[in-house]
Coordinates of C-alpha atoms in Angstrom, one line a residue:
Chain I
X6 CA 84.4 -144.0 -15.0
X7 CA 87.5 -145.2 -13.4
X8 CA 88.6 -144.7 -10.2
X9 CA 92.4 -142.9 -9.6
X10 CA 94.3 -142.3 -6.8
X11 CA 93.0 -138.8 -6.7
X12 CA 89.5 -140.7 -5.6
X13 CA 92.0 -141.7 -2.0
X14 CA 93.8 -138.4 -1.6
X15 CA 90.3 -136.0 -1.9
X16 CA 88.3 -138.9 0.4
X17 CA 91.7 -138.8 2.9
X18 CA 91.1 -134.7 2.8
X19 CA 87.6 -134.5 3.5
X20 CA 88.3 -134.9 7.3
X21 CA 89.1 -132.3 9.8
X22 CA 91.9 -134.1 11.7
X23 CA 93.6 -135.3 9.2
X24 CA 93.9 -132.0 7.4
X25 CA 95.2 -130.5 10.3
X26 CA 97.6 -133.8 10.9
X27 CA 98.9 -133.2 7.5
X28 CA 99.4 -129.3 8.4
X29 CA 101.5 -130.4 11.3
X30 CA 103.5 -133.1 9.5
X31 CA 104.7 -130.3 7.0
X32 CA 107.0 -129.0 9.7
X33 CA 109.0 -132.3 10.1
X34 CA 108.2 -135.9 10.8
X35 CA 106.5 -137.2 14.3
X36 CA 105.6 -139.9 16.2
X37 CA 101.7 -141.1 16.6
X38 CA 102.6 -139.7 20.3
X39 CA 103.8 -136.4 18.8
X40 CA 100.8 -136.5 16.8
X41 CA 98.6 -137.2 19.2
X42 CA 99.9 -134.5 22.5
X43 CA 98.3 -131.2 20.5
X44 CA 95.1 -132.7 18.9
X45 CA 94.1 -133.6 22.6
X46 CA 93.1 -137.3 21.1
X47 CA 93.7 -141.2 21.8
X48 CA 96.2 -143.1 20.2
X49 CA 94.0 -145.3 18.7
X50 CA 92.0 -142.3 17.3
X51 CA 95.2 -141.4 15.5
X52 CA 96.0 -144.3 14.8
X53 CA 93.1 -144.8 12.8
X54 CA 93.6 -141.3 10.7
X55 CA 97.0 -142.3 10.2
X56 CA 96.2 -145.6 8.2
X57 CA 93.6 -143.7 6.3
X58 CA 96.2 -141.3 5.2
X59 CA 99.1 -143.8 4.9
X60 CA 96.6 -146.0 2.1
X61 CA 96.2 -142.6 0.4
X62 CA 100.2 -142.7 0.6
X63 CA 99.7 -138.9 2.0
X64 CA 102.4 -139.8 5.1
X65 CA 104.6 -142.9 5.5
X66 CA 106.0 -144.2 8.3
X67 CA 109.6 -144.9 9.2
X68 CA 110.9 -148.3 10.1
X69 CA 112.6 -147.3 13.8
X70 CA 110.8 -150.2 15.9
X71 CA 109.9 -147.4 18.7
X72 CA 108.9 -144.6 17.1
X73 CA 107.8 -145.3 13.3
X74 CA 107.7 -141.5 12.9
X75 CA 105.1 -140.2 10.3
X76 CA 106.3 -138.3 7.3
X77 CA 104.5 -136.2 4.5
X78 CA 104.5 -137.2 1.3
X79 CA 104.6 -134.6 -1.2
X80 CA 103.9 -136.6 -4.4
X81 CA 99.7 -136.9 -4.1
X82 CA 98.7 -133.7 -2.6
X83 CA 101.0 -132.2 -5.0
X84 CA 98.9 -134.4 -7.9
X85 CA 95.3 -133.3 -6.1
X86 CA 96.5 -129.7 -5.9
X87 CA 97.3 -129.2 -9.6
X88 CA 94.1 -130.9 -10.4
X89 CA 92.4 -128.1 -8.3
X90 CA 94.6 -125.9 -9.9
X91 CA 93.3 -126.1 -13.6
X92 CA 89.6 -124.7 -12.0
X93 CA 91.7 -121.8 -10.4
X94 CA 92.8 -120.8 -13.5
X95 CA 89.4 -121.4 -15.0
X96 CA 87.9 -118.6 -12.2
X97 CA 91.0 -116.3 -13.1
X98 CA 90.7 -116.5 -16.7
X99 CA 88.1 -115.2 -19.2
X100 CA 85.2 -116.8 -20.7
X101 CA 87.0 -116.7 -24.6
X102 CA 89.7 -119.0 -22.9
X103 CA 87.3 -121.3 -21.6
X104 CA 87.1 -124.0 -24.6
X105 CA 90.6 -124.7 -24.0
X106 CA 91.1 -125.0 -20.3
X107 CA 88.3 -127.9 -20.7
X108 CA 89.9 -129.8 -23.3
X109 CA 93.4 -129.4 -21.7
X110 CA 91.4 -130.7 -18.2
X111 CA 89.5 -133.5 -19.4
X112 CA 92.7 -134.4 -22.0
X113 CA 94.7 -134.5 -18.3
X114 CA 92.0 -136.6 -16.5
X115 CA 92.0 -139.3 -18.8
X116 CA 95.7 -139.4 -18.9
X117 CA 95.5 -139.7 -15.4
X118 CA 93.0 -142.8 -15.4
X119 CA 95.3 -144.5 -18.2
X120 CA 98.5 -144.0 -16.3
X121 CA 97.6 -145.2 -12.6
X122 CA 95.8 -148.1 -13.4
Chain K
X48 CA 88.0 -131.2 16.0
X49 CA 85.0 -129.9 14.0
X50 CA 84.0 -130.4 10.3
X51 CA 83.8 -127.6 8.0
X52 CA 82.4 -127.4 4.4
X53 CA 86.1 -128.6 2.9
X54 CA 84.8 -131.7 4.6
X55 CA 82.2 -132.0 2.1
X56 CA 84.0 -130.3 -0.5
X57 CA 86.9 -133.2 -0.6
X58 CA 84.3 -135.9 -0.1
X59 CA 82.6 -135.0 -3.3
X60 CA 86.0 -135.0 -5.2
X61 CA 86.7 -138.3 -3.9
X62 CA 85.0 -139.5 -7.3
X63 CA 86.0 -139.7 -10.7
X64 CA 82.8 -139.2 -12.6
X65 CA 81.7 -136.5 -9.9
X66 CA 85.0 -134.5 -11.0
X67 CA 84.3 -135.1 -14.5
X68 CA 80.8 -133.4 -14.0
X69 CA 83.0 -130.7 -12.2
X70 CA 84.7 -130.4 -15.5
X71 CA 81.7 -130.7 -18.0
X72 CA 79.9 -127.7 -16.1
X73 CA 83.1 -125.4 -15.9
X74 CA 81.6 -125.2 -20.0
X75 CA 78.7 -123.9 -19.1
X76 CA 75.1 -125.3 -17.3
X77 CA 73.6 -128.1 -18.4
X78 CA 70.4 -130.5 -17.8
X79 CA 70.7 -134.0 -16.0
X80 CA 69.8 -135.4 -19.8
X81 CA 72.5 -133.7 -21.2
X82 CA 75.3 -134.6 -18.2
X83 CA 74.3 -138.4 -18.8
X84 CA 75.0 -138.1 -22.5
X85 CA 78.5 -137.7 -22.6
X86 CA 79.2 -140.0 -19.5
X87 CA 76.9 -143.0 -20.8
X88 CA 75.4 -143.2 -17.7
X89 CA 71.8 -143.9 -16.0
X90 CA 69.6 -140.7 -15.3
X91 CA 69.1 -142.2 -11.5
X92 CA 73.5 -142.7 -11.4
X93 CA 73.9 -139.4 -12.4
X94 CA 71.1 -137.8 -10.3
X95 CA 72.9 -139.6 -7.2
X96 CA 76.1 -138.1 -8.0
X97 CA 74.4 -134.5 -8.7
X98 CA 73.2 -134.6 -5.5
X99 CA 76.2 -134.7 -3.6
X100 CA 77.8 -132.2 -5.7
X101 CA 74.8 -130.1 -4.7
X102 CA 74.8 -130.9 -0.8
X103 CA 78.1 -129.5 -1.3
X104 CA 77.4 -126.2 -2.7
X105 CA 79.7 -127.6 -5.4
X106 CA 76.6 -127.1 -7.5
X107 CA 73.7 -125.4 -7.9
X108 CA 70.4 -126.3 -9.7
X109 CA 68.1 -123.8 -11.8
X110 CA 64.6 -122.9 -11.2
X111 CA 63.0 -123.9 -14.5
X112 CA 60.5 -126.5 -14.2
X113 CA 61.4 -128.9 -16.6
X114 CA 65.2 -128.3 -17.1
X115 CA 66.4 -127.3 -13.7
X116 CA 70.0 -126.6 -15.2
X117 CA 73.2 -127.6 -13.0
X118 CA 75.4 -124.6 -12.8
X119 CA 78.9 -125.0 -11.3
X120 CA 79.5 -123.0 -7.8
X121 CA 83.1 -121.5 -7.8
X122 CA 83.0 -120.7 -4.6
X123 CA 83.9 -124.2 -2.5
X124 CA 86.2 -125.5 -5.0
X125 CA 88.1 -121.9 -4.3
X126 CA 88.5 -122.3 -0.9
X127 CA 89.5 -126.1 -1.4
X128 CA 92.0 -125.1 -3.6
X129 CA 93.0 -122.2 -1.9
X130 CA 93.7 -125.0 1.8
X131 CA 95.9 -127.2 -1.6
X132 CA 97.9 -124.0 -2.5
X133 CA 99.2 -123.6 0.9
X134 CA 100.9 -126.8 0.8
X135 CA 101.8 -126.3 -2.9
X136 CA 103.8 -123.3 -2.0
X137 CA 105.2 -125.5 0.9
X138 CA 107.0 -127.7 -1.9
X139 CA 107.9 -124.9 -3.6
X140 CA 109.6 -122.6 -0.8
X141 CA 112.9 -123.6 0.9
X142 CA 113.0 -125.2 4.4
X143 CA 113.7 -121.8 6.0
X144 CA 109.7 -120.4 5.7
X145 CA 108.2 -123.7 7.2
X146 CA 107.4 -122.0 10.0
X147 CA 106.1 -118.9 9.0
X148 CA 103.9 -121.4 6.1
X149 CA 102.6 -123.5 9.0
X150 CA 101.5 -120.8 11.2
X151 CA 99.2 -119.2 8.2
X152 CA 97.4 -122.7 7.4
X153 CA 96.8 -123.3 11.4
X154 CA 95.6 -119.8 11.5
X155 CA 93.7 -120.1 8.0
X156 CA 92.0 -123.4 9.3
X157 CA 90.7 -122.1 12.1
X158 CA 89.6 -119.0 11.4
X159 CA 87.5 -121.1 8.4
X160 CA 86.1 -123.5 10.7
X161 CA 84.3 -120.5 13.0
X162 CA 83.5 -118.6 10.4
X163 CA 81.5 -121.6 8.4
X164 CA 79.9 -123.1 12.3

C-alpha cells in the first residue's frame, strides 16, 4: 500500500495547534509573530508546527525577508476533505446504495495513489 | 493547547492501508483473516494497523471468540469530517462570511475539546 499526500495532510491534522493555526490562517495570512501572540506559545514552538504544516503544503510562506507571512493553502485540505466526504455520504445514504459508494471510493483511492506518485 | 480525540482520529488516517481498511469495513464487518485477504498482507501488519484504528474508536471489535469481527464506528470519522466541512464551506463561500465561519470553528473546537476532557 502506497503512501499519498493524504498520509501528510491527516498526520499534519492530528494535532491540536495546528488545527487551530490553520483555523486562524483562514482569516488572512500572518506572521510566525501573529501566529504566535493568541496561542500564548514560543516562536520556536511555532515554528516547529509551521514546518510540519508547510511539508504537508497546508500553509506557505511568503518571500518578504521580515515577515514571511504564513498563508493557507486550500488545495490538500480541500483533497482530505472530499476524501472524508465519500464516508459522509455513506452515513447519509441507505444500505441498498452501499455497493456503489465503495467501489466509487476504492476506484478514487487508487486513482489517487497512481496520480501523486 | 490540549488534544482531543480528532487527534487520534487524523493520526490513524495518516495511512493508506489504514484508510483502505476504513473503506473495506464501510461494506460491512469483517474478520482480521478476511481484511488481510484483499490487502495481501501479514496477519501481525494488519493486526498492528487494527489496533490503532481501534484505539481510535475508528473501530470496534466483536465479542465472538474466534472471529471477533471489526465493525466500522461512524461516529469519529463524523466529527472529523464535520472539523473538514467547516473549511470546505470556507472555499466555497465568498470573503465576506470569513468572519462569521471563523468564529463557529473557534467556538466548535473548543466546545469539542471540554466536552471529550
Amino acid at each position: 500500500m502506497r503512501s499519498s499526500p493524504l498520509d501528510a495532510t491527516f498526520a499534519a491534522l492530528a494535532d491540536p495547534t495546528r488545527r487551530a493555526i490553520l483555523a486562524r490562517l483562514a482569516t488572512g495570512q500572518a506572521s510566525v509573530q501573529e501566529l504566535a501572540e493568541p496561542f500564548d506559545m514560543s516562536l520556536p514552538a511555532i515554528s516547529k508546527h509551521l514546518k510540519v504544516l508547510e511539508r504537508a503544503r497546508l500553509i506557505s510562506r511568503g518571500r518578504e525577508a521580515q515577515r514571511r507571512p504564513c498563508r493557507l493553502e486550500a488545495v490538500p485540505l480541500k483533497e482530505a476533505a472530499e476524501w472524508m466526504g465519500d464516508f459522509r455520504r455513506f452515513w447519509d445514504e441507505s444500505f441498498d446504495r452501499l455497493g456503489e459508494y465503495l467501489k466509487n471510493l476504492q476506484a478514487k483511492e487508487k486513482r489517487h495513489g497512481r496520480k501523486k506518485r
